[in-house]
mmCIF file with all atom_site columns, N, CA and C in Angstrom:
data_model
loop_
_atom_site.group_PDB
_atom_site.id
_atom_site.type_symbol
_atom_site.label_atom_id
_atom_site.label_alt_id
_atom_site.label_comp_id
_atom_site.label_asym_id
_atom_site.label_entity_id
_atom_site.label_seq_id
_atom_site.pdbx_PDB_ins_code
_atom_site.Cartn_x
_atom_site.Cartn_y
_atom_site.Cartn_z
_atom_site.occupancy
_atom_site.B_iso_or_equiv
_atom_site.pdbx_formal_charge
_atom_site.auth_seq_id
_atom_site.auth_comp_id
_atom_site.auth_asym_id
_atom_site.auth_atom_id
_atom_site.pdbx_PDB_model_num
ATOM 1   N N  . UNK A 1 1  ? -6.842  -16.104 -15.509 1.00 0.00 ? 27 UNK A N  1
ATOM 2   C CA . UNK A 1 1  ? -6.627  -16.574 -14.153 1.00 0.00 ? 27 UNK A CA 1
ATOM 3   C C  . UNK A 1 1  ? -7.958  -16.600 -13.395 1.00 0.00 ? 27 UNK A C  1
ATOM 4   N N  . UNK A 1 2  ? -7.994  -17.163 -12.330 1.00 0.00 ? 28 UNK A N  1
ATOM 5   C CA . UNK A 1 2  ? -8.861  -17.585 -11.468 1.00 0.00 ? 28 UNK A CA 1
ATOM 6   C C  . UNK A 1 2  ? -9.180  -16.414 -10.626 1.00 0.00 ? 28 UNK A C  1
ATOM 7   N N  . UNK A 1 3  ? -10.252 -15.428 -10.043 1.00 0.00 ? 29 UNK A N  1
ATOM 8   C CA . UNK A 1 3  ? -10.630 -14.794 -9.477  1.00 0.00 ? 29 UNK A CA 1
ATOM 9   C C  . UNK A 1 3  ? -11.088 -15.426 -8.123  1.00 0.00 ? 29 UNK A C  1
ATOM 10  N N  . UNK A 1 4  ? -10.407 -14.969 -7.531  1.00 0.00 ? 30 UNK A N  1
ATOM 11  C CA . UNK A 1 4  ? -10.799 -15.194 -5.969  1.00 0.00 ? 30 UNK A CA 1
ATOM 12  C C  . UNK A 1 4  ? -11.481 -14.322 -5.132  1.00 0.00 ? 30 UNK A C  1
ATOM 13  N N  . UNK A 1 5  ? -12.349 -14.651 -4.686  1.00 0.00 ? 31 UNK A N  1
ATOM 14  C CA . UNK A 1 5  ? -13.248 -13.336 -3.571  1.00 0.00 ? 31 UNK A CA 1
ATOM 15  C C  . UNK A 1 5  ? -12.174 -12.467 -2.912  1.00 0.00 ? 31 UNK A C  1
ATOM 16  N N  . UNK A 1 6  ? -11.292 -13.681 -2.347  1.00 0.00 ? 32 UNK A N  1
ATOM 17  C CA . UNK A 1 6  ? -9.976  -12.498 -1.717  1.00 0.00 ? 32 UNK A CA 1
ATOM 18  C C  . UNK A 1 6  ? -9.500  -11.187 -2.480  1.00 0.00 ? 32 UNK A C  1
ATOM 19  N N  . UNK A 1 7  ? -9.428  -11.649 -3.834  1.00 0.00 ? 33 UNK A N  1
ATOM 20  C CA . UNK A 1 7  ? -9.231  -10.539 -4.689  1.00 0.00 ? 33 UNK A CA 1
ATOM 21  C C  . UNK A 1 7  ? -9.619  -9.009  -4.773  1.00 0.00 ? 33 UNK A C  1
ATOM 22  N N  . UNK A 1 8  ? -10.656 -9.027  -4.280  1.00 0.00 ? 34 UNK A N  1
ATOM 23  C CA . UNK A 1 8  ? -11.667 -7.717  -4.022  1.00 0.00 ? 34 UNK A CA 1
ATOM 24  C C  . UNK A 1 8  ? -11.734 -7.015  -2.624  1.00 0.00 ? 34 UNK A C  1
ATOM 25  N N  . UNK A 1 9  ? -11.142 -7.374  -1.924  1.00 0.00 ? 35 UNK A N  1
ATOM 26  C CA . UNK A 1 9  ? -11.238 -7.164  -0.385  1.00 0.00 ? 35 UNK A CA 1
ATOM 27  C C  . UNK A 1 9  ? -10.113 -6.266  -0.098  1.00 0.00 ? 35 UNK A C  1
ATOM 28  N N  . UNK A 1 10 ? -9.738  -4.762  0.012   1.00 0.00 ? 36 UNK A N  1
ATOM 29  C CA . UNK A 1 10 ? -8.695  -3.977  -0.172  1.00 0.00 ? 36 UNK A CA 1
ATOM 30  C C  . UNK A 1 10 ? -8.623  -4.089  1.771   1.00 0.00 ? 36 UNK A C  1
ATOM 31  N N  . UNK A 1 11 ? -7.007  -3.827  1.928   1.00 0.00 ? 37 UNK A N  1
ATOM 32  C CA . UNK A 1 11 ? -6.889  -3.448  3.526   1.00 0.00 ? 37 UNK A CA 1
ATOM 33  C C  . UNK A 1 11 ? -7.267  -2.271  3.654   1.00 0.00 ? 37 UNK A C  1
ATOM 34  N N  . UNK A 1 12 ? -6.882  -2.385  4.904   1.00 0.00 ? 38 UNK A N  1
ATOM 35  C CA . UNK A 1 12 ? -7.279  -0.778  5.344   1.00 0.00 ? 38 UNK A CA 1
ATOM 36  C C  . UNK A 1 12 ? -6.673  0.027   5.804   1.00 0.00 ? 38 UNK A C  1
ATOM 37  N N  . UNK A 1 13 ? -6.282  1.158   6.091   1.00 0.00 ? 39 UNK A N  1
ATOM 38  C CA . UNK A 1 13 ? -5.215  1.984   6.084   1.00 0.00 ? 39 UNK A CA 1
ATOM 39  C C  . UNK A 1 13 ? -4.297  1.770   7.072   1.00 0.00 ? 39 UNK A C  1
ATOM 40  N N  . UNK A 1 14 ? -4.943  1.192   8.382   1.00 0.00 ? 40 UNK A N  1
ATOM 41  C CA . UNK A 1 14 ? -4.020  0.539   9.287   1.00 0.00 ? 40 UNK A CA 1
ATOM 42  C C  . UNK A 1 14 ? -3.391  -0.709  9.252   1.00 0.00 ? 40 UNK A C  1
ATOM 43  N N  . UNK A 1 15 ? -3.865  -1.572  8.375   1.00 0.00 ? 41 UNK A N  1
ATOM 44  C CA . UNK A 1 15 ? -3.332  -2.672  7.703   1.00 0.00 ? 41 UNK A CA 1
ATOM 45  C C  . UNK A 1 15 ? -2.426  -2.489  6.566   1.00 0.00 ? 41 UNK A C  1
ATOM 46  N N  . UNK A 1 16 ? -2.515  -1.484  6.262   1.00 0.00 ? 42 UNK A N  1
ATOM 47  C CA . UNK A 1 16 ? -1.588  -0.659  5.225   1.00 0.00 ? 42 UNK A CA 1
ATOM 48  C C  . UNK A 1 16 ? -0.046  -0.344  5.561   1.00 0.00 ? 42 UNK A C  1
ATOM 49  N N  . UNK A 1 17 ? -0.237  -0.002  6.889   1.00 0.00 ? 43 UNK A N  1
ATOM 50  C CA . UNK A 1 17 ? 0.842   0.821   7.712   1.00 0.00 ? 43 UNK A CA 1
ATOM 51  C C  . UNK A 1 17 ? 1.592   -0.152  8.321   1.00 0.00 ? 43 UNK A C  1
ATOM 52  N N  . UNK A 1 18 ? 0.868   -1.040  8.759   1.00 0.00 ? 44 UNK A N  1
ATOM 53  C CA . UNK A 1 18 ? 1.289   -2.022  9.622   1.00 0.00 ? 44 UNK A CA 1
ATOM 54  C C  . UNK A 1 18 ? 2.235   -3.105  8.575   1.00 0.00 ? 44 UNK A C  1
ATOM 55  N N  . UNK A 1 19 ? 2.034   -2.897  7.363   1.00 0.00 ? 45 UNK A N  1
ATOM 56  C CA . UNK A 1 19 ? 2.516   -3.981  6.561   1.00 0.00 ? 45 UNK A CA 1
ATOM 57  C C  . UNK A 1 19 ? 3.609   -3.336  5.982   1.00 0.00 ? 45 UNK A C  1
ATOM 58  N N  . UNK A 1 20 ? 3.501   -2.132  5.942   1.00 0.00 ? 46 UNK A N  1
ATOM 59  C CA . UNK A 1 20 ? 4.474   -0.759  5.534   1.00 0.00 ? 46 UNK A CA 1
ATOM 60  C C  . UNK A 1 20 ? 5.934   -0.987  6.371   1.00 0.00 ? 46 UNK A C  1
ATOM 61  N N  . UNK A 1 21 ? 5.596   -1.619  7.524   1.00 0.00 ? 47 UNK A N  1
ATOM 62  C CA . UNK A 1 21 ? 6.780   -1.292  8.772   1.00 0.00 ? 47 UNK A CA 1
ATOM 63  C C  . UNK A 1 21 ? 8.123   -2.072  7.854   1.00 0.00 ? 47 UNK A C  1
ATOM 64  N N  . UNK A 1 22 ? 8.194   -3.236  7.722   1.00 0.00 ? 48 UNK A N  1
ATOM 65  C CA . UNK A 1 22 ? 9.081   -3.708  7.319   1.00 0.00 ? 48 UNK A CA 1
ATOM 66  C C  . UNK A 1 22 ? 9.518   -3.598  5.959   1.00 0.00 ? 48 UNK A C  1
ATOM 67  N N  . UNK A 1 23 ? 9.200   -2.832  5.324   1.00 0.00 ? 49 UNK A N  1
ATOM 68  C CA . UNK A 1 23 ? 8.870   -2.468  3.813   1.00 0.00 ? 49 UNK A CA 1
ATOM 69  C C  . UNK A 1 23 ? 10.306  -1.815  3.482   1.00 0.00 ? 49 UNK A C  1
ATOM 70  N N  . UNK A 1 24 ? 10.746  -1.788  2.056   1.00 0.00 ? 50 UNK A N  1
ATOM 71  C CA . UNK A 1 24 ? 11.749  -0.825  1.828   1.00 0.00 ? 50 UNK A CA 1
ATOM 72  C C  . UNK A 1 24 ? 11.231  0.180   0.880   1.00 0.00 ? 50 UNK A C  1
ATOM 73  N N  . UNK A 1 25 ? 11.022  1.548   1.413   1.00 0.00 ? 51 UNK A N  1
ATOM 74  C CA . UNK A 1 25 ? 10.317  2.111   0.461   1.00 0.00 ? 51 UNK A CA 1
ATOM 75  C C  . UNK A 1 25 ? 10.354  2.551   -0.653  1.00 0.00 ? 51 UNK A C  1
ATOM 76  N N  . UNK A 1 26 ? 11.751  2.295   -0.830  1.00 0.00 ? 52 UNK A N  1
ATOM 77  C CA . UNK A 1 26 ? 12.065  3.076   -2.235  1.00 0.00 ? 52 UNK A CA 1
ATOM 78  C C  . UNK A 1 26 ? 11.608  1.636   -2.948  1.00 0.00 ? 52 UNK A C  1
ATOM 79  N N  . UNK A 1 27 ? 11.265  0.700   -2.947  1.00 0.00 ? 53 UNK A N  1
ATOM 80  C CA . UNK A 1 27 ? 11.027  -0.596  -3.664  1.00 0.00 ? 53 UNK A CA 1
ATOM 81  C C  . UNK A 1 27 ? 9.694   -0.637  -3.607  1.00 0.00 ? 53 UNK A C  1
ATOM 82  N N  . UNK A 1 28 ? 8.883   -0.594  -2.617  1.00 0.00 ? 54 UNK A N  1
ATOM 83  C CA . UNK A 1 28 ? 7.714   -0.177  -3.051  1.00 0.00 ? 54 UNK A CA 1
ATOM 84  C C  . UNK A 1 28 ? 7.285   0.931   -3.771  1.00 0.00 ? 54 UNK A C  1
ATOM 85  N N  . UNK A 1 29 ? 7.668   2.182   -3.791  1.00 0.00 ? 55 UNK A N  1
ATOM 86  C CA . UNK A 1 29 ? 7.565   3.469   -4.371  1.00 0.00 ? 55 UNK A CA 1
ATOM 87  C C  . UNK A 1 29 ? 8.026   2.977   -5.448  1.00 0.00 ? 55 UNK A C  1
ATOM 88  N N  . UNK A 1 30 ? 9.170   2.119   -6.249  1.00 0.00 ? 56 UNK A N  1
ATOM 89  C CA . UNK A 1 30 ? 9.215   2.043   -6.977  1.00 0.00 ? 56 UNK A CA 1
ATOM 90  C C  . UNK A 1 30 ? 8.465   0.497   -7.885  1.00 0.00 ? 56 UNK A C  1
ATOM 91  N N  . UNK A 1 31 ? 7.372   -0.361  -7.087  1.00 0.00 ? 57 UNK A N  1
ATOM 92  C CA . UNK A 1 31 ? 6.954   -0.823  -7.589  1.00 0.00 ? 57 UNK A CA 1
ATOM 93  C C  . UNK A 1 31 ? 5.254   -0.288  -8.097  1.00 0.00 ? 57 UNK A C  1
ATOM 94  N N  . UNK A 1 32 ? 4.659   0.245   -7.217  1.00 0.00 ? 58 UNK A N  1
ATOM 95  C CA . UNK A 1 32 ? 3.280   1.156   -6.963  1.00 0.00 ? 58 UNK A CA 1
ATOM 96  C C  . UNK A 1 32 ? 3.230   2.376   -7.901  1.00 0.00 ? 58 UNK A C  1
ATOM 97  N N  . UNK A 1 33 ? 4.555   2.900   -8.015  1.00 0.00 ? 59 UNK A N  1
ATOM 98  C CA . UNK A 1 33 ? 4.632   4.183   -8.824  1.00 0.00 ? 59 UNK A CA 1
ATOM 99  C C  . UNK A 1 33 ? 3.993   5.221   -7.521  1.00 0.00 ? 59 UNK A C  1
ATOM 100 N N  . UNK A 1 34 ? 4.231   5.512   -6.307  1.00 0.00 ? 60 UNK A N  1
ATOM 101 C CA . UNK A 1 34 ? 3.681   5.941   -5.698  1.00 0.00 ? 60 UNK A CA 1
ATOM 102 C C  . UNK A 1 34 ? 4.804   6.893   -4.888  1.00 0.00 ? 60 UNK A C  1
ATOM 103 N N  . UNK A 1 35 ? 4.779   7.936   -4.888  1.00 0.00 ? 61 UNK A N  1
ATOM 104 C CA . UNK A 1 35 ? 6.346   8.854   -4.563  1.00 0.00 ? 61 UNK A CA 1
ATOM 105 C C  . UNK A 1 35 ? 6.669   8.123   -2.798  1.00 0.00 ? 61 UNK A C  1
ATOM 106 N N  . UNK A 1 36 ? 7.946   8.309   -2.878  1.00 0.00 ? 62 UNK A N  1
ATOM 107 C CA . UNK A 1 36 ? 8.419   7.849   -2.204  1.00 0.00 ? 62 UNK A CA 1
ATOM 108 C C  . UNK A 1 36 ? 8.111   8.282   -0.200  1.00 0.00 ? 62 UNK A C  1
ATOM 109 N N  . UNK A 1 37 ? 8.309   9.596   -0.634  1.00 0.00 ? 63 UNK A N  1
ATOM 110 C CA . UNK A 1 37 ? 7.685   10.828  0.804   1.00 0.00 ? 63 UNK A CA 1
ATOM 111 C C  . UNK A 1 37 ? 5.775   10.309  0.986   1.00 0.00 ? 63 UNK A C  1
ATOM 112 N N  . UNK A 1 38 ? 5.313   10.009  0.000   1.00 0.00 ? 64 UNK A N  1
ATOM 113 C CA . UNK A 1 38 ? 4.133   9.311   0.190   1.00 0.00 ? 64 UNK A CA 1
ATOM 114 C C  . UNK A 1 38 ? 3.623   8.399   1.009   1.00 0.00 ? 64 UNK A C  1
ATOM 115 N N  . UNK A 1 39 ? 4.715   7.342   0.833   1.00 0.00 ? 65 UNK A N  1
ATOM 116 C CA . UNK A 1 39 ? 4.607   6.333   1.428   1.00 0.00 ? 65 UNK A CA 1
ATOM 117 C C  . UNK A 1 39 ? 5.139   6.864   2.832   1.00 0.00 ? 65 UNK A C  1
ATOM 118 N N  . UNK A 1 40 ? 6.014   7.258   3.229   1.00 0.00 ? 66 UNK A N  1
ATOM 119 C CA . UNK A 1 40 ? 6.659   7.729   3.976   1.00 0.00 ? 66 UNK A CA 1
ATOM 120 C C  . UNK A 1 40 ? 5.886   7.943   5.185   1.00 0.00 ? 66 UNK A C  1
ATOM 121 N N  . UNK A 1 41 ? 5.252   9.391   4.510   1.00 0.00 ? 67 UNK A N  1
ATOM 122 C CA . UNK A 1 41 ? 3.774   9.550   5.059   1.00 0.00 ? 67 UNK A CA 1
ATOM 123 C C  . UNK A 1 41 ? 2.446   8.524   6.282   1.00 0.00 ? 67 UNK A C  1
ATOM 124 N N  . UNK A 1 42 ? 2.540   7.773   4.649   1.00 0.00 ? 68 UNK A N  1
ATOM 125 C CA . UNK A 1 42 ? 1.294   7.277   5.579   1.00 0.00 ? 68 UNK A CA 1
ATOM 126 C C  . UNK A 1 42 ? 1.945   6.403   6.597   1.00 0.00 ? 68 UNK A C  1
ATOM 127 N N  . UNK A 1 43 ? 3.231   5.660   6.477   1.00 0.00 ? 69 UNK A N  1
ATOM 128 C CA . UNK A 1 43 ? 3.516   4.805   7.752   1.00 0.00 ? 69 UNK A CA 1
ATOM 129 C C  . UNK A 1 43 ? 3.935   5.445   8.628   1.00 0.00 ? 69 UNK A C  1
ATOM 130 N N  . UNK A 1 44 ? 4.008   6.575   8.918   1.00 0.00 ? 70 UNK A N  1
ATOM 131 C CA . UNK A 1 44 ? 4.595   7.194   9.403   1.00 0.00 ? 70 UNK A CA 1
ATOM 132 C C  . UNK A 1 44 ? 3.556   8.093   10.584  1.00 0.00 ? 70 UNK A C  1
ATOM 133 N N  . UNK A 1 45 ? 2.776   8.663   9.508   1.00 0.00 ? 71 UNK A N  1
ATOM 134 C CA . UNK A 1 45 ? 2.086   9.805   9.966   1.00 0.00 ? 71 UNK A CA 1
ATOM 135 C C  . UNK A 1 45 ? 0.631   9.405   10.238  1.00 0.00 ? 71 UNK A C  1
ATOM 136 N N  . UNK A 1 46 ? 0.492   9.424   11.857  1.00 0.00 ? 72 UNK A N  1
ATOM 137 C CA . UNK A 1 46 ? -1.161  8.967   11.887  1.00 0.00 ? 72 UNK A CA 1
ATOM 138 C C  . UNK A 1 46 ? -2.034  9.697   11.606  1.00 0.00 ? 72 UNK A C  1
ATOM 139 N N  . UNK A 1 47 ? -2.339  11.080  11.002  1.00 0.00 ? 73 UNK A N  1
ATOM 140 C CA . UNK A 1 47 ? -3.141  12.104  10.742  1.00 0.00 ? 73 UNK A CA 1
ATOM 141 C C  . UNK A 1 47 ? -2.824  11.894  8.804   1.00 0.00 ? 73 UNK A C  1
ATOM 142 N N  . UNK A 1 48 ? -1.977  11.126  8.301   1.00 0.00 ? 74 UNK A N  1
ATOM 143 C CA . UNK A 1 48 ? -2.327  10.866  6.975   1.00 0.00 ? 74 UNK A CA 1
ATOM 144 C C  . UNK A 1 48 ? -3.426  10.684  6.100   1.00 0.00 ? 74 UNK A C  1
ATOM 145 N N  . UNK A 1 49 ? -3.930  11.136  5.324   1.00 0.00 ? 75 UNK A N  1
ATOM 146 C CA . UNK A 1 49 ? -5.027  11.151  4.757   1.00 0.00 ? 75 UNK A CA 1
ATOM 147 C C  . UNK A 1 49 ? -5.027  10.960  3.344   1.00 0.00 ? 75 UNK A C  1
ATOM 148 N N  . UNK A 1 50 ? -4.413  9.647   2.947   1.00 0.00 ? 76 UNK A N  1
ATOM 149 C CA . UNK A 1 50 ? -4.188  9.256   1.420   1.00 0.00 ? 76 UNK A CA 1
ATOM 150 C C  . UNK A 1 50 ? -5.196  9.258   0.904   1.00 0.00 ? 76 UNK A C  1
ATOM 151 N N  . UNK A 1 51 ? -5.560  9.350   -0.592  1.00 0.00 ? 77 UNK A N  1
ATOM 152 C CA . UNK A 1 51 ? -6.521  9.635   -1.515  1.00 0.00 ? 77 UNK A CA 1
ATOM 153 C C  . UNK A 1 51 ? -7.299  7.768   -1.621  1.00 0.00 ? 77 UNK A C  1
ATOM 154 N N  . UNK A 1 52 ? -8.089  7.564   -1.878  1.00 0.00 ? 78 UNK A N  1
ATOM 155 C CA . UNK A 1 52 ? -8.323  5.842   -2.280  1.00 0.00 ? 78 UNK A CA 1
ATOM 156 C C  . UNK A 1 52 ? -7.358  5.753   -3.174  1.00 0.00 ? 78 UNK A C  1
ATOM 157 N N  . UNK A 1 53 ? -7.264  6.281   -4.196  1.00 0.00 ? 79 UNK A N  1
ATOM 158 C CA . UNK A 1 53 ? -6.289  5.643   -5.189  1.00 0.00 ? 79 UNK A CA 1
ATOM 159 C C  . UNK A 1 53 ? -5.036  5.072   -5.070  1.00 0.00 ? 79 UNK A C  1
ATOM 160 N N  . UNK A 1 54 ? -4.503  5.728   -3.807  1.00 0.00 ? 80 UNK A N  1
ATOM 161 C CA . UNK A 1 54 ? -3.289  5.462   -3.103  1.00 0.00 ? 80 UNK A CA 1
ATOM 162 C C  . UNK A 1 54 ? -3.570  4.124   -2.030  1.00 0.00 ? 80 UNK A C  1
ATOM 163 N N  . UNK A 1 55 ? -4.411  4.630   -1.963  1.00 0.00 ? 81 UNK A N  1
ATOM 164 C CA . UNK A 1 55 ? -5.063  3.134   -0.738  1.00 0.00 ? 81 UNK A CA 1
ATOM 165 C C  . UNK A 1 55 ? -5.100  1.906   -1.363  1.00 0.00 ? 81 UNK A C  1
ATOM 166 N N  . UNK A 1 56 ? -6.283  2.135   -2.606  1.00 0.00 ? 82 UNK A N  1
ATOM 167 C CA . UNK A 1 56 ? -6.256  0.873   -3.113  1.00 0.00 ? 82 UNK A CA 1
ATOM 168 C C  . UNK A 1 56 ? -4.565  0.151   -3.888  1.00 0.00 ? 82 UNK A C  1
ATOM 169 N N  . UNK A 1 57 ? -3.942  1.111   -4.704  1.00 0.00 ? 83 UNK A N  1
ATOM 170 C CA . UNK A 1 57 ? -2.666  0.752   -5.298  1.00 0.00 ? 83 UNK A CA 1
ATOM 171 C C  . UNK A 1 57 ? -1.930  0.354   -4.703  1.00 0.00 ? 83 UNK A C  1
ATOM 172 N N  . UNK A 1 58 ? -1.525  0.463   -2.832  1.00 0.00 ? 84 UNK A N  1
ATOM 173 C CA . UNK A 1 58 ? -1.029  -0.153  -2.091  1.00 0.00 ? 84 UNK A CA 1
ATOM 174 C C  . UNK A 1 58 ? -1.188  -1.003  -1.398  1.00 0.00 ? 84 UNK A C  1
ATOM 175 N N  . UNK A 1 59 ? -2.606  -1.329  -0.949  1.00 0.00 ? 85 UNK A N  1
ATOM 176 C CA . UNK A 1 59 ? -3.545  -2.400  -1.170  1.00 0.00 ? 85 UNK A CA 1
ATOM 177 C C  . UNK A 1 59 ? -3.154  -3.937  -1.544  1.00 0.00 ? 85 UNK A C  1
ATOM 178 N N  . UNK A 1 60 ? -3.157  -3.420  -3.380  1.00 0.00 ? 86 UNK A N  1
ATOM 179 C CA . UNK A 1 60 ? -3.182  -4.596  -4.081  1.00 0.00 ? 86 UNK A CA 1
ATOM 180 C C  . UNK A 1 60 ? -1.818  -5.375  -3.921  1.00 0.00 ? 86 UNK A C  1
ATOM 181 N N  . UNK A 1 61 ? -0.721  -3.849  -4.004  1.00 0.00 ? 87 UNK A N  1
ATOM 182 C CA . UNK A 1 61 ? 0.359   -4.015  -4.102  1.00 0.00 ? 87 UNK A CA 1
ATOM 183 C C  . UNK A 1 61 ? 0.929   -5.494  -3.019  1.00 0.00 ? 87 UNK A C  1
ATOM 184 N N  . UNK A 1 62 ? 0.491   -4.936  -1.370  1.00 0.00 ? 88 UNK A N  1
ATOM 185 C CA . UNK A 1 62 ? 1.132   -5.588  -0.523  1.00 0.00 ? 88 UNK A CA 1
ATOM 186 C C  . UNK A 1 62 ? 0.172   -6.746  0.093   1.00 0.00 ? 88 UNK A C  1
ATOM 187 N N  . UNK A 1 63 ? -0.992  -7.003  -0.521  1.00 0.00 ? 89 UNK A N  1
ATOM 188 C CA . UNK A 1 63 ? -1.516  -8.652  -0.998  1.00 0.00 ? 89 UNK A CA 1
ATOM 189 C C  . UNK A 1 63 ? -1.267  -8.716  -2.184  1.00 0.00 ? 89 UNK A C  1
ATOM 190 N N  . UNK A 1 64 ? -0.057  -8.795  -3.261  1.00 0.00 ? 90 UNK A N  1
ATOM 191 C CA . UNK A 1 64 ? 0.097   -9.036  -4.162  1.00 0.00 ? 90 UNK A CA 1
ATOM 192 C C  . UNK A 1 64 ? -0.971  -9.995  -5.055  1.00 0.00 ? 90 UNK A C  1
ATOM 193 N N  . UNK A 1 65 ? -1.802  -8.546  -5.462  1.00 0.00 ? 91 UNK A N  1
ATOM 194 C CA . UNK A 1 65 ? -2.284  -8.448  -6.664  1.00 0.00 ? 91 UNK A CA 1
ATOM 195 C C  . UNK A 1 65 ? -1.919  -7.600  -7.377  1.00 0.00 ? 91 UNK A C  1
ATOM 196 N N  . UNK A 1 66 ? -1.582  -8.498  -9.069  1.00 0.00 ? 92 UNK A N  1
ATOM 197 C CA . UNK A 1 66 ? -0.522  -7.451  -9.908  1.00 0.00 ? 92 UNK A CA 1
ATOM 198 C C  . UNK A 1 66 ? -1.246  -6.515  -10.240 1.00 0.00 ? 92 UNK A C  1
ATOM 199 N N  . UNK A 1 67 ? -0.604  -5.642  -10.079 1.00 0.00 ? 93 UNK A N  1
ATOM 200 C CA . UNK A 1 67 ? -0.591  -3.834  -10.226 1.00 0.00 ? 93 UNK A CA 1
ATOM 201 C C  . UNK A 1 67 ? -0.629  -3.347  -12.044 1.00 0.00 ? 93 UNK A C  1
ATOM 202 N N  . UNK A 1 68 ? -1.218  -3.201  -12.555 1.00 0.00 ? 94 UNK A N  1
ATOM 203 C CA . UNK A 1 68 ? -0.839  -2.354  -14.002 1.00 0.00 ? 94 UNK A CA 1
ATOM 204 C C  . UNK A 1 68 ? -1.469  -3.654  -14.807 1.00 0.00 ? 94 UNK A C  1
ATOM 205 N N  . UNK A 1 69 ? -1.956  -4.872  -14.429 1.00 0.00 ? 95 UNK A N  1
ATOM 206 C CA . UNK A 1 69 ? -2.325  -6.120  -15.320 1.00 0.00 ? 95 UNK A CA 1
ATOM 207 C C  . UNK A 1 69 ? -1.655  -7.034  -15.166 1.00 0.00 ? 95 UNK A C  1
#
């Protein structure tokens, strides 16, 4: 596939949250592999402090770029 610059450009944690709002989390948690209270968390909680790994995996997730390959 075609690589796009967009590709590389991760949101940011408030763009994260904000995209989180309408989200169902157990569907994301269960697409990210990312526990469910996790997610929870960060849309939730403004003193959240997710790891990058969590950042980026949700990231890709919700500009759908596929996750795992």
């Amino acid at each position: 596939s075609i690589k796009t610059a967009q590709e590389g450009k991760m949101l940011t944690l408030e763009e994260i949250k904000h995209a989180l709002r309408d989200r169902r989390l157990d569907i994301v948690s269960e697409q990210t592999g990312i526990h469910r209270a996790t997610i929870s968390r960060i849309r939730n909680d403004e003193n959240a402090n997710p790891t990058y790994t969590v950042i980026k995996t949700l990231s890709d997730y919700l500009r759908g770029v596929s996750i795992n390959g």
